[in-house]
C-alpha cells in the first residue's frame, strides 16, 4: 500500500510541475490571478520563443533585488499614518511581502534626492578626518533604513557618493554645472572642458560657447537621448588630484563603513562615484578615465583591502554609452595589481555598475569580462508622471538588464510625494506615490512591474532563457532554487497576443492581454 501511495505521490508532483499559475497586471486591474496554464507537447501559437541565452549568460544566478534610501523618501512616508507606513514597508521589504527587497544603496554625503546639500566633513583640509561624522544621516536617512530593517533585518548595503565634500573639488562646490537651483557662478562652468577651449562663434579667440553643458542633455526621456552621452567628455577631474586629497577620500569610505556598522547597517560593497558622466547642477563630480583609474587602483582599492578586506570594490556607476571609455577603465582595473598593499587577490574589482546609457555596454562587457559581476545600479527615474507608460518602460528595463547579464537590480526612489520634485528642479517617479494634499497613497504601475519579477524570482534563481523584445513582446525565464520555473512576459501592443514558449521539450502556450505584465509560476497553487 505504501508503495502505491509513493507512486501516486510522484505522479501528482509531476502533474503539478507541469502546471503554471498566471498573474497579470494591466493599467485597470493590477495583480490578478488568471488561472492555470499547462505545458503541451505542441506549440499552439506564433511566435514560438526558443531559448536565446549565450553560453556567457547560461546557468547564471540572480543575486538580489534592492532600492535606494533617500531623504525625500523619508519625507514622503512620514506624511502617512503609522499603520500605512508599516504596510508599505512590509510590502516592499518583508520576506512575505510583495517586492521582497534585500539590498539597499546608500550615498556618502548628499545626493540629488536629499533635501539640500550636506557632507560628512565640512572642515577644509581635514585630511585626518577628525571632523568626519554621520550625525546628519542618523537624524534622517538612517531613520528610513531602520524602518526597512524592521521587516528585513538581514538587509545588506552598498555605498557610492554623488559628490565629495566641496573643499575636495576644483570648483569648491558640490555641483558640476551652474543652474538657477544652485549658487555656483557661471564663470566656473568652463572648467569642465577647460583643456580644450572652443573658438568663439565670432572668431574672437578662445571662448566658452561650446564649453558648457548642453542644458537639454540632462533632460530625461526614458533613457532615449538619441545620441552619445555625454556629447563631450570632461577634460579634467573635478576632484583635486593631490595625494593628500585622494588618500583622505579613500579613508572616508572606510570611516563611513565603520560608522554605519555602529548603527547595525552592514556595507559590503563600494563604488567610487555615481554617474561621473552627468555634469550636474545637483551634487556630482566629473572624473576622467585617468583620474578614475588612478583613484581606484592606487588609493581606494588598496585602502579597502587594508582596512576592510571583506568589502568588495565595484567600478561605476557607468551612465555613458561610450564603450571605449568604459573599457579603458575596466581593463586597467582588471590588470594585475602591483601595489604592495594589494596582496589579497587580483583583479582589484569584483564587478561593474550600470545605469541609463550604460545599459548599452552590457553585451560587450559580458563578453569581454565574464568573470565580473554586473549590476543595474539604478533604474531610470522617469519624469514624475508615475503612469502606465513609465511602468512599461521599467518592466522593459528589468527584462533587459537582467537578460543581458546583471545579477542585481536596484530601484531608485521607492516612495515620493506628488510628482517627485527634487530640490534641484527634477521630477521623478517612485514605486509608491503620496498625495500630499490629502495624505493618501497609491502603488504605481512601476511597483507592479517590480512585483512581477521580484515576488517569485528569489535570490539564487538561475536565468535559463531570455527573449529580447520584438514586436512588443518580451519574455525571460528563471529556475528558482526549489526547481520551479518562472516565466515573465510583457505585451506592449494594443491587442492581445498569444505565443508559445519552449521549456525543454514542451511548450507553454499563453495569452497576454493588451498592455500587460504577466508572470507564470510553475507548481504553485496557493494564492500569492
Short mmCIF file of C-alpha atoms in Angstrom, two decimals:
data_model
loop_
_atom_site.label_atom_id
_atom_site.label_comp_id
_atom_site.label_asym_id
_atom_site.label_seq_id
_atom_site.Cartn_x
_atom_site.Cartn_y
_atom_site.Cartn_z
CA UNK A 1 0.00 0.00 0.00
CA UNK A 2 2.87 2.35 0.89
CA UNK A 3 4.49 1.65 -2.50
CA UNK A 4 1.26 2.52 -4.31
CA UNK A 5 0.95 5.79 -2.35
CA UNK A 6 4.54 6.71 -3.25
CA UNK A 7 3.84 6.14 -6.94
CA UNK A 8 0.66 8.23 -6.77
CA UNK A 9 2.58 10.97 -4.98
CA UNK A 10 5.22 11.06 -7.71
CA UNK A 11 2.53 11.23 -10.38
CA UNK A 12 0.76 14.07 -8.57
CA UNK A 13 4.02 16.00 -8.11
CA UNK A 14 4.88 15.58 -11.79
CA UNK A 15 1.43 16.78 -12.81
CA UNK A 16 1.70 19.84 -10.57
CA UNK A 17 5.10 20.65 -12.02
CA UNK A 18 3.54 20.84 -15.48
CA UNK A 19 1.01 23.49 -14.40
CA UNK A 20 1.73 27.24 -14.24
CA UNK A 21 -0.32 29.85 -12.38
CA UNK A 22 -0.71 33.12 -14.30
CA UNK A 23 -0.58 36.54 -12.65
CA UNK A 24 -1.45 39.57 -14.79
CA UNK A 25 -1.30 43.34 -14.37
CA UNK A 26 -2.95 45.90 -16.64
CA UNK A 27 -3.42 49.61 -16.02
CA UNK A 28 -7.02 48.99 -14.96
CA UNK A 29 -6.50 45.78 -12.97
CA UNK A 30 -3.16 45.22 -11.17
CA UNK A 31 -2.01 41.78 -9.99
CA UNK A 32 -4.85 39.50 -11.00
CA UNK A 33 -4.69 35.70 -10.80
CA UNK A 34 -5.77 34.46 -14.23
CA UNK A 35 -5.93 30.72 -13.69
CA UNK A 36 -3.70 27.91 -14.89
CA UNK A 37 -1.65 27.13 -17.97
CA UNK A 38 -0.27 23.65 -18.68
CA UNK A 39 2.72 22.54 -20.70
CA UNK A 40 1.96 20.94 -24.05
CA UNK A 41 3.91 18.77 -26.44
CA UNK A 42 2.96 21.17 -29.27
CA UNK A 43 3.35 24.87 -29.85
CA UNK A 44 -0.10 26.33 -30.42
CA UNK A 45 0.72 29.94 -31.25
CA UNK A 46 3.14 32.23 -33.00
CA UNK A 47 5.66 33.47 -32.22
CA UNK A 48 7.44 30.46 -30.80
CA UNK A 49 10.12 31.70 -28.40
CA UNK A 50 13.17 29.49 -28.21
CA UNK A 51 15.99 29.94 -25.75
CA UNK A 52 18.49 32.58 -26.90
CA UNK A 53 20.89 32.51 -23.94
CA UNK A 54 24.55 32.68 -24.85
CA UNK A 55 26.99 30.45 -23.00
CA UNK A 56 28.14 33.57 -21.14
CA UNK A 57 24.71 34.03 -19.57
CA UNK A 58 23.73 30.39 -19.10
CA UNK A 59 23.39 29.00 -15.59
CA UNK A 60 23.92 32.45 -14.10
CA UNK A 61 22.30 33.04 -10.72
CA UNK A 62 20.40 36.18 -9.86
CA UNK A 63 21.54 37.56 -6.51
CA UNK A 64 19.45 40.46 -5.20
CA UNK A 65 16.66 43.00 -5.59
CA UNK A 66 17.17 46.35 -3.92
CA UNK A 67 16.37 50.03 -3.67
CA UNK A 68 17.96 53.33 -2.63
CA UNK A 69 17.42 55.24 0.61
CA UNK A 70 16.94 58.99 0.23
CA UNK A 71 15.75 61.85 2.41
CA UNK A 72 12.80 62.79 0.21
CA UNK A 73 11.52 59.22 0.53
CA UNK A 74 11.56 59.68 4.31
CA UNK A 75 9.65 62.96 3.99
CA UNK A 76 7.02 61.28 1.82
CA UNK A 77 6.35 58.30 4.05
CA UNK A 78 6.19 60.47 7.17
CA UNK A 79 3.05 62.14 5.73
CA UNK A 80 1.18 58.87 6.23
CA UNK A 81 -0.22 57.24 9.35
CA UNK A 82 1.88 54.78 11.31
CA UNK A 83 -0.28 51.90 10.08
CA UNK A 84 0.13 52.98 6.44
CA UNK A 85 3.87 53.33 6.88
CA UNK A 86 4.12 49.81 8.26
CA UNK A 87 2.05 48.35 5.43
CA UNK A 88 4.20 49.97 2.76
CA UNK A 89 7.48 48.92 4.37
CA UNK A 90 6.16 45.38 4.83
CA UNK A 91 5.05 45.15 1.22
CA UNK A 92 8.41 46.34 -0.11
CA UNK A 93 10.88 44.67 2.27
CA UNK A 94 9.34 41.77 4.21
CA UNK A 95 10.24 38.21 3.13
CA UNK A 96 6.50 37.52 2.76
CA UNK A 97 5.71 40.91 1.19
CA UNK A 98 5.22 41.93 -2.41
CA UNK A 99 8.67 43.06 -3.58
CA UNK A 100 10.98 41.32 -1.06
CA UNK A 101 13.92 43.69 -1.45
CA UNK A 102 17.03 42.53 0.43
CA UNK A 103 19.66 45.10 -0.59
CA UNK A 104 19.98 48.84 -0.12
CA UNK A 105 22.01 51.52 -1.85
CA UNK A 106 23.35 54.41 0.22
CA UNK A 107 25.05 57.70 -0.56
CA UNK A 108 28.01 59.24 1.28
CA UNK A 109 27.18 62.95 1.56
CA UNK A 110 24.05 64.36 -0.11
CA UNK A 111 22.58 63.12 -3.38
CA UNK A 112 20.04 64.73 -5.69
CA UNK A 113 17.14 63.39 -3.57
CA UNK A 114 18.44 64.84 -0.34
CA UNK A 115 16.63 67.92 0.88
CA UNK A 116 19.71 70.08 0.33
CA UNK A 117 23.47 69.76 0.11
CA UNK A 118 25.37 68.44 3.13
CA UNK A 119 28.55 66.45 3.61
CA UNK A 120 30.05 64.25 6.31
CA UNK A 121 33.05 66.57 6.66
CA UNK A 122 32.79 70.31 6.11
CA UNK A 123 36.20 71.27 7.51
CA UNK A 124 38.55 72.14 4.65
CA UNK A 125 41.91 70.43 4.94
CA UNK A 126 40.70 67.80 7.41
CA UNK A 127 42.90 65.08 5.94
CA UNK A 128 42.94 63.24 9.28
CA UNK A 129 39.10 63.11 9.22
CA UNK A 130 38.88 64.44 12.77
CA UNK A 131 35.53 66.02 11.98
CA UNK A 132 34.10 63.30 9.72
CA UNK A 133 30.69 62.17 11.05
CA UNK A 134 27.28 60.77 10.08
CA UNK A 135 25.21 62.80 12.56
CA UNK A 136 23.07 64.24 9.75
CA UNK A 137 22.35 60.72 8.47
CA UNK A 138 21.37 59.49 11.95
CA UNK A 139 18.59 62.05 12.08
CA UNK A 140 17.41 61.44 8.54
CA UNK A 141 18.12 58.64 6.08
CA UNK A 142 19.17 56.16 8.78
CA UNK A 143 15.68 56.53 10.22
CA UNK A 144 14.29 55.31 6.91
CA UNK A 145 16.76 52.42 6.83
CA UNK A 146 15.68 51.35 10.33
CA UNK A 147 12.07 51.24 9.14
CA UNK A 148 13.08 48.82 6.39
CA UNK A 149 15.30 46.72 8.66
CA UNK A 150 12.33 46.06 10.93
CA UNK A 151 10.86 43.96 8.12
CA UNK A 152 14.11 42.76 6.52
CA UNK A 153 16.69 42.51 9.34
CA UNK A 154 19.17 40.68 7.10
CA UNK A 155 19.34 43.55 4.59
CA UNK A 156 22.82 44.44 3.33
CA UNK A 157 24.01 47.66 1.73
CA UNK A 158 26.45 49.30 -0.65
CA UNK A 159 27.56 52.90 -0.95
CA UNK A 160 28.54 55.42 -3.60
CA UNK A 161 28.91 59.22 -3.30
CA UNK A 162 27.31 61.75 -5.62
CA UNK A 163 29.87 64.37 -4.65
CA UNK A 164 32.87 64.55 -2.35
CA UNK A 165 32.93 67.37 0.21
CA UNK A 166 33.08 70.61 -1.77
CA UNK A 167 36.50 71.53 -0.38
CA UNK A 168 37.97 68.49 -2.17
CA UNK A 169 36.89 69.73 -5.64
CA UNK A 170 38.48 72.18 -8.03
CA UNK A 171 35.30 74.28 -8.22
CA UNK A 172 34.91 74.27 -4.42
CA UNK A 173 31.22 73.44 -4.82
CA UNK A 174 29.03 70.35 -4.65
CA UNK A 175 27.69 70.61 -8.19
CA UNK A 176 29.39 70.41 -11.58
CA UNK A 177 27.39 72.96 -13.58
CA UNK A 178 25.65 76.16 -12.54
CA UNK A 179 21.86 76.49 -12.59
CA UNK A 180 19.08 78.57 -11.03
CA UNK A 181 18.87 75.86 -8.35
CA UNK A 182 22.41 76.31 -7.04
CA UNK A 183 24.81 79.17 -6.33
CA UNK A 184 27.82 78.24 -8.45
CA UNK A 185 28.90 81.16 -10.66
CA UNK A 186 28.52 80.52 -14.38
CA UNK A 187 32.15 81.52 -14.82
CA UNK A 188 33.19 78.19 -13.32
CA UNK A 189 31.33 76.10 -15.90
CA UNK A 190 34.21 76.32 -18.36
CA UNK A 191 36.36 74.20 -16.01
CA UNK A 192 34.68 71.06 -17.29
CA UNK A 193 36.21 71.33 -20.76
CA UNK A 194 38.91 73.87 -19.98
CA UNK A 195 41.73 71.83 -21.51
CA UNK A 196 40.08 72.05 -24.94
CA UNK A 197 38.70 75.59 -25.23
CA UNK A 198 36.33 76.10 -28.12
CA UNK A 199 36.65 79.04 -30.53
CA UNK A 200 34.20 81.83 -30.12
CA UNK A 201 31.47 81.83 -32.81
CA UNK A 202 32.60 85.38 -33.67
CA UNK A 203 36.17 84.26 -34.21
CA UNK A 204 37.39 86.36 -31.31
CA UNK A 205 39.83 83.83 -29.94
CA UNK A 206 39.09 81.44 -27.12
CA UNK A 207 35.53 81.37 -25.88
CA UNK A 208 33.23 79.10 -23.95
CA UNK A 209 30.12 78.86 -26.12
CA UNK A 210 30.66 75.10 -26.55
CA UNK A 211 32.44 74.59 -23.27
CA UNK A 212 29.38 74.43 -21.05
CA UNK A 213 26.92 71.59 -20.66
CA UNK A 214 24.05 71.49 -23.13
CA UNK A 215 21.01 72.14 -20.88
CA UNK A 216 18.93 69.70 -22.94
CA UNK A 217 21.44 66.91 -22.47
CA UNK A 218 20.31 66.17 -18.91
CA UNK A 219 16.61 66.03 -19.77
CA UNK A 220 15.09 62.64 -19.06
CA UNK A 221 13.25 60.88 -21.87
CA UNK A 222 13.01 57.25 -20.75
CA UNK A 223 16.69 56.74 -21.44
CA UNK A 224 16.46 57.56 -25.14
CA UNK A 225 18.52 60.68 -25.72
CA UNK A 226 19.26 59.51 -29.25
CA UNK A 227 23.00 60.18 -29.26
CA UNK A 228 26.22 59.56 -27.42
CA UNK A 229 26.00 60.55 -23.79
CA UNK A 230 27.62 62.80 -22.85
CA UNK A 231 28.21 64.58 -26.13
CA UNK A 232 31.50 65.86 -24.73
CA UNK A 233 33.60 64.22 -22.03
CA UNK A 234 35.15 66.20 -19.19
CA UNK A 235 38.76 67.04 -19.85
CA UNK A 236 39.82 67.36 -16.22
CA UNK A 237 38.87 65.82 -12.89
CA UNK A 238 36.74 67.88 -10.57
CA UNK A 239 38.29 66.01 -7.65
CA UNK A 240 41.64 67.57 -6.71
CA UNK A 241 44.38 65.21 -7.88
CA UNK A 242 46.66 65.73 -4.88
CA UNK A 243 47.78 62.58 -2.97
CA UNK A 244 46.63 64.08 0.34
CA UNK A 245 43.11 64.56 -1.01
CA UNK A 246 42.97 61.21 -2.79
CA UNK A 247 44.11 59.26 0.25
CA UNK A 248 41.84 61.16 2.61
CA UNK A 249 38.91 60.42 0.31
CA UNK A 250 39.73 56.71 0.26
CA UNK A 251 39.89 56.82 4.06
CA UNK A 252 36.48 58.50 4.12
CA UNK A 253 34.91 55.42 2.57
CA UNK A 254 36.36 53.25 5.32
CA UNK A 255 35.30 55.69 8.02
CA UNK A 256 31.78 55.75 6.59
CA UNK A 257 31.66 51.92 6.64
CA UNK A 258 32.83 51.92 10.27
CA UNK A 259 30.27 54.46 11.45
CA UNK A 260 27.40 52.78 9.65
CA UNK A 261 28.43 49.44 11.16
CA UNK A 262 27.99 51.05 14.59
CA UNK A 263 24.37 51.66 13.54
CA UNK A 264 23.99 47.96 12.58
CA UNK A 265 23.93 48.84 8.88
CA UNK A 266 26.38 46.47 7.13
CA UNK A 267 28.07 47.81 3.99
CA UNK A 268 29.70 45.11 1.85
CA UNK A 269 30.32 46.91 -1.45
CA UNK A 270 31.63 50.28 -2.64
CA UNK A 271 31.61 52.27 -5.88
CA UNK A 272 33.72 55.41 -6.15
CA UNK A 273 31.17 57.71 -7.83
CA UNK A 274 27.59 57.96 -9.02
CA UNK A 275 27.32 58.98 -12.69
CA UNK A 276 30.72 60.52 -13.32
CA UNK A 277 29.44 61.40 -16.82
CA UNK A 278 26.43 63.50 -15.80
CA UNK A 279 27.62 67.08 -15.46
CA UNK A 280 25.01 68.09 -12.98
CA UNK A 281 23.54 71.16 -11.27
CA UNK A 282 22.88 68.90 -8.24
CA UNK A 283 25.58 67.02 -6.27
CA UNK A 284 28.03 65.46 -8.71
CA UNK A 285 31.67 65.09 -9.65
CA UNK A 286 33.26 64.75 -13.08
CA UNK A 287 36.14 62.29 -13.44
CA UNK A 288 38.32 61.50 -16.42
CA UNK A 289 39.24 57.91 -17.25
CA UNK A 290 42.76 58.56 -15.99
CA UNK A 291 41.51 60.01 -12.71
CA UNK A 292 39.09 57.13 -12.24
CA UNK A 293 41.83 54.57 -12.75
CA UNK A 294 44.30 56.37 -10.50
CA UNK A 295 41.91 56.81 -7.57
CA UNK A 296 40.52 53.29 -7.67
CA UNK A 297 43.79 51.49 -8.35
CA UNK A 298 46.25 53.47 -6.26
CA UNK A 299 44.06 54.63 -3.37
CA UNK A 300 40.59 53.17 -2.91
CA UNK A 301 41.36 49.51 -3.70
CA UNK A 302 44.48 49.18 -1.52
CA UNK A 303 42.87 51.15 1.32
CA UNK A 304 39.80 48.92 1.34
CA UNK A 305 41.97 45.80 1.23
CA UNK A 306 43.97 47.05 4.18
CA UNK A 307 41.10 48.27 6.36
CA UNK A 308 38.04 46.41 5.06
CA UNK A 309 39.10 43.33 3.06
CA UNK A 310 35.57 41.95 3.37
CA UNK A 311 34.15 44.87 1.32
CA UNK A 312 34.05 44.39 -2.44
CA UNK A 313 35.03 47.15 -4.84
CA UNK A 314 32.90 47.62 -7.94
CA UNK A 315 33.56 50.30 -10.53
CA UNK A 316 30.74 52.54 -11.65
CA UNK A 317 28.19 53.77 -11.83
CA UNK A 318 28.64 53.87 -15.59
CA UNK A 319 25.96 56.02 -17.19
CA UNK A 320 27.70 56.54 -20.52
CA UNK A 321 27.44 54.56 -23.75
CA UNK A 322 31.00 55.48 -24.77
CA UNK A 323 32.10 51.87 -24.81
CA UNK A 324 35.80 52.54 -25.47
CA UNK A 325 35.92 54.88 -22.48
CA UNK A 326 34.33 52.31 -20.18
CA UNK A 327 36.56 49.53 -21.50
CA UNK A 328 39.68 51.63 -20.91
CA UNK A 329 38.77 51.95 -17.23
CA UNK A 330 37.67 48.34 -16.72
CA UNK A 331 40.71 46.88 -18.47
CA UNK A 332 43.06 48.96 -16.35
CA UNK A 333 41.35 47.88 -13.14
CA UNK A 334 41.30 44.19 -14.04
CA UNK A 335 45.01 44.09 -14.90
CA UNK A 336 47.29 42.57 -12.24
CA UNK A 337 47.92 44.97 -9.38
CA UNK A 338 51.44 45.90 -8.35
CA UNK A 339 50.78 47.93 -5.21
CA UNK A 340 52.45 46.36 -2.15
CA UNK A 341 49.13 46.68 -0.30
CA UNK A 342 47.28 44.73 -2.99
CA UNK A 343 48.18 41.31 -1.58
CA UNK A 344 44.81 39.63 -1.20
CA UNK A 345 43.75 38.93 -4.73
CA UNK A 346 43.61 40.39 -8.20
CA UNK A 347 41.87 41.85 -10.15
CA UNK A 348 41.17 44.84 -7.93
CA UNK A 349 37.45 44.98 -8.74
CA UNK A 350 34.71 42.38 -8.36
CA UNK A 351 32.05 43.91 -10.54
CA UNK A 352 30.56 46.77 -12.55
CA UNK A 353 27.56 49.04 -12.05
CA UNK A 354 25.50 50.32 -14.98
CA UNK A 355 22.57 52.72 -15.32
CA UNK A 356 20.98 54.86 -18.04
CA UNK A 357 23.04 54.79 -21.27
CA UNK A 358 25.47 52.44 -19.54
CA UNK A 359 22.99 49.68 -20.41
CA UNK A 360 24.27 49.80 -23.99
CA UNK A 361 27.62 48.39 -22.80
CA UNK A 362 26.21 45.23 -21.21
CA UNK A 363 26.67 42.77 -24.08
CA UNK A 364 30.24 43.89 -24.72
CA UNK A 365 31.20 43.74 -21.05
CA UNK A 366 29.65 40.33 -20.53
CA UNK A 367 31.61 39.00 -23.49
CA UNK A 368 34.95 40.57 -22.61
CA UNK A 369 34.79 40.40 -18.79
CA UNK A 370 32.72 37.30 -17.99
CA UNK A 371 34.24 36.92 -14.51
CA UNK A 372 32.94 40.28 -13.31
CA UNK A 373 29.50 40.62 -11.76
CA UNK A 374 27.34 43.27 -13.38
CA UNK A 375 24.51 45.07 -11.66
CA UNK A 376 21.85 47.59 -12.59
CA UNK A 377 22.86 50.17 -10.02
CA UNK A 378 19.84 52.43 -10.51
CA UNK A 379 16.69 52.06 -12.56
CA UNK A 380 15.74 55.06 -14.68
CA UNK A 381 13.79 57.64 -12.73
CA UNK A 382 11.22 58.88 -15.26
CA UNK A 383 9.70 62.36 -15.24
CA UNK A 384 7.28 62.40 -12.32
CA UNK A 385 4.24 61.15 -14.24
CA UNK A 386 4.18 57.74 -12.48
CA UNK A 387 1.82 56.44 -15.16
CA UNK A 388 1.39 53.23 -17.13
CA UNK A 389 3.93 54.25 -19.74
CA UNK A 390 6.54 54.60 -17.01
CA UNK A 391 5.58 51.17 -15.72
CA UNK A 392 6.04 49.61 -19.14
CA UNK A 393 9.44 51.22 -19.52
CA UNK A 394 10.57 49.93 -16.12
CA UNK A 395 9.31 46.44 -16.98
CA UNK A 396 11.40 46.62 -20.16
CA UNK A 397 14.47 47.76 -18.20
CA UNK A 398 14.13 44.90 -15.70
CA UNK A 399 13.93 42.46 -18.57
CA UNK A 400 16.87 43.96 -20.48
CA UNK A 401 19.35 44.45 -17.66
CA UNK A 402 18.84 41.01 -16.18
CA UNK A 403 18.63 39.22 -19.52
CA UNK A 404 21.87 40.85 -20.67
CA UNK A 405 23.94 39.91 -17.68
CA UNK A 406 23.07 41.81 -14.48
CA UNK A 407 22.64 39.73 -11.34
CA UNK A 408 21.41 42.53 -9.06
CA UNK A 409 18.82 45.22 -9.79
CA UNK A 410 18.20 48.45 -7.84
CA UNK A 411 15.23 50.78 -7.88
CA UNK A 412 15.83 54.48 -7.32
CA UNK A 413 13.21 56.22 -5.11
CA UNK A 414 10.66 53.82 -3.66
CA UNK A 415 8.26 56.49 -2.33
CA UNK A 416 7.83 60.18 -3.24
CA UNK A 417 5.26 62.94 -2.93
CA UNK A 418 3.14 64.10 -5.83
CA UNK A 419 5.36 64.38 -8.94
CA UNK A 420 8.56 63.64 -7.06
CA UNK A 421 10.13 67.06 -7.38
CA UNK A 422 13.67 67.42 -6.04
CA UNK A 423 15.33 70.48 -4.52
CA UNK A 424 17.18 70.90 -7.83
CA UNK A 425 14.07 71.01 -10.02
CA UNK A 426 13.85 67.38 -11.21
CA UNK A 427 10.57 65.49 -11.28
CA UNK A 428 10.98 61.75 -10.87
CA UNK A 429 8.97 58.58 -10.40
CA UNK A 430 8.62 56.21 -7.47
CA UNK A 431 7.03 52.86 -6.69
CA UNK A 432 4.64 54.50 -4.21
CA UNK A 433 3.13 57.94 -4.78
CA UNK A 434 1.96 60.00 -1.82
CA UNK A 435 -0.59 62.73 -2.46
CA UNK A 436 0.45 65.46 -0.07
CA UNK A 437 -2.84 67.39 -0.32
CA UNK A 438 -4.89 64.67 1.37
CA UNK A 439 -2.13 62.37 2.66
CA UNK A 440 -3.20 59.32 0.70
CA UNK A 441 -1.01 56.98 -1.35
CA UNK A 442 -1.13 54.54 -4.23
CA UNK A 443 1.11 51.85 -5.69
CA UNK A 444 2.20 52.97 -9.16
CA UNK A 445 2.48 50.76 -12.29
CA UNK A 446 6.24 50.58 -11.67
CA UNK A 447 5.55 48.91 -8.33
CA UNK A 448 3.75 46.10 -10.13
CA UNK A 449 6.45 45.90 -12.80
CA UNK A 450 8.86 45.02 -9.99
CA UNK A 451 6.42 42.67 -8.30
CA UNK A 452 6.11 40.59 -11.47
CA UNK A 453 9.85 39.93 -11.16
CA UNK A 454 10.86 40.09 -7.52
CA UNK A 455 7.88 38.39 -5.89
CA UNK A 456 8.78 34.98 -7.34
CA UNK A 457 12.37 35.29 -8.61
CA UNK A 458 14.26 34.64 -5.40
CA UNK A 459 17.99 35.25 -4.88
CA UNK A 460 19.74 32.16 -6.19
CA UNK A 461 17.33 31.74 -9.09
CA UNK A 462 19.00 30.76 -12.36
CA UNK A 463 18.39 32.57 -15.64
CA UNK A 464 17.55 29.89 -18.21
CA UNK A 465 16.09 31.84 -21.14
CA UNK A 466 15.97 35.42 -22.40
CA UNK A 467 13.94 36.67 -25.34
CA UNK A 468 14.75 40.30 -26.29
CA UNK A 469 11.76 42.48 -27.05
CA UNK A 470 10.40 42.13 -30.59
CA UNK A 471 7.08 43.36 -31.97
CA UNK A 472 6.06 44.47 -28.49
CA UNK A 473 6.63 41.05 -26.88
CA UNK A 474 9.36 40.20 -24.37
CA UNK A 475 9.99 37.23 -22.10
CA UNK A 476 12.51 35.88 -19.61
CA UNK A 477 12.63 32.53 -17.78
CA UNK A 478 14.16 31.57 -14.43
CA UNK A 479 14.52 28.39 -12.41
CA UNK A 480 14.12 29.03 -8.69
CA UNK A 481 16.24 27.31 -6.02
CA UNK A 482 13.28 24.97 -5.36
CA UNK A 483 13.38 23.87 -9.02
CA UNK A 484 10.18 25.62 -10.07
CA UNK A 485 10.31 27.73 -13.21
CA UNK A 486 9.12 31.32 -13.51
CA UNK A 487 8.19 32.77 -16.91
CA UNK A 488 7.77 36.57 -17.14
CA UNK A 489 6.24 38.12 -20.27
CA UNK A 490 5.27 41.61 -21.33
CA UNK A 491 2.92 42.77 -24.09
CA UNK A 492 3.09 46.44 -25.12
CA UNK A 493 0.69 46.05 -28.05
CA UNK A 494 -2.83 47.45 -28.26
CA UNK A 495 -4.25 43.98 -28.83
CA UNK A 496 -3.97 40.64 -27.07
CA UNK A 497 -1.14 38.36 -28.15
CA UNK A 498 -0.75 34.59 -27.99
CA UNK A 499 2.64 32.94 -28.04
CA UNK A 500 4.39 29.67 -27.25
CA UNK A 501 7.47 29.49 -25.05
CA UNK A 502 9.68 26.43 -25.36
CA UNK A 503 10.63 24.92 -21.99
CA UNK A 504 12.76 21.85 -22.58
CA UNK A 505 10.88 19.56 -24.94
CA UNK A 506 7.49 21.12 -24.18
CA UNK A 507 5.74 24.42 -24.72
CA UNK A 508 3.95 26.88 -22.50
CA UNK A 509 1.13 28.31 -24.63
CA UNK A 510 -0.04 31.62 -23.23
CA UNK A 511 -2.30 34.56 -23.95
CA UNK A 512 -1.23 38.07 -22.98
CA UNK A 513 -3.74 40.89 -22.54
CA UNK A 514 -3.05 44.20 -24.31
CA UNK A 515 -0.50 46.33 -22.45
CA UNK A 516 0.09 43.82 -19.69
CA UNK A 517 2.72 42.38 -17.37
CA UNK A 518 2.48 38.62 -16.87
CA UNK A 519 4.16 36.07 -14.62
CA UNK A 520 3.66 32.31 -14.91
CA UNK A 521 4.83 30.27 -11.91
CA UNK A 522 5.23 26.53 -12.01
CA UNK A 523 3.55 24.34 -9.44
CA UNK A 524 2.23 26.99 -7.03
CA UNK A 525 -1.42 26.60 -6.07
CA UNK A 526 -1.51 28.90 -3.06
CA UNK A 527 -2.77 32.40 -3.83
CA UNK A 528 0.07 34.96 -3.59
#
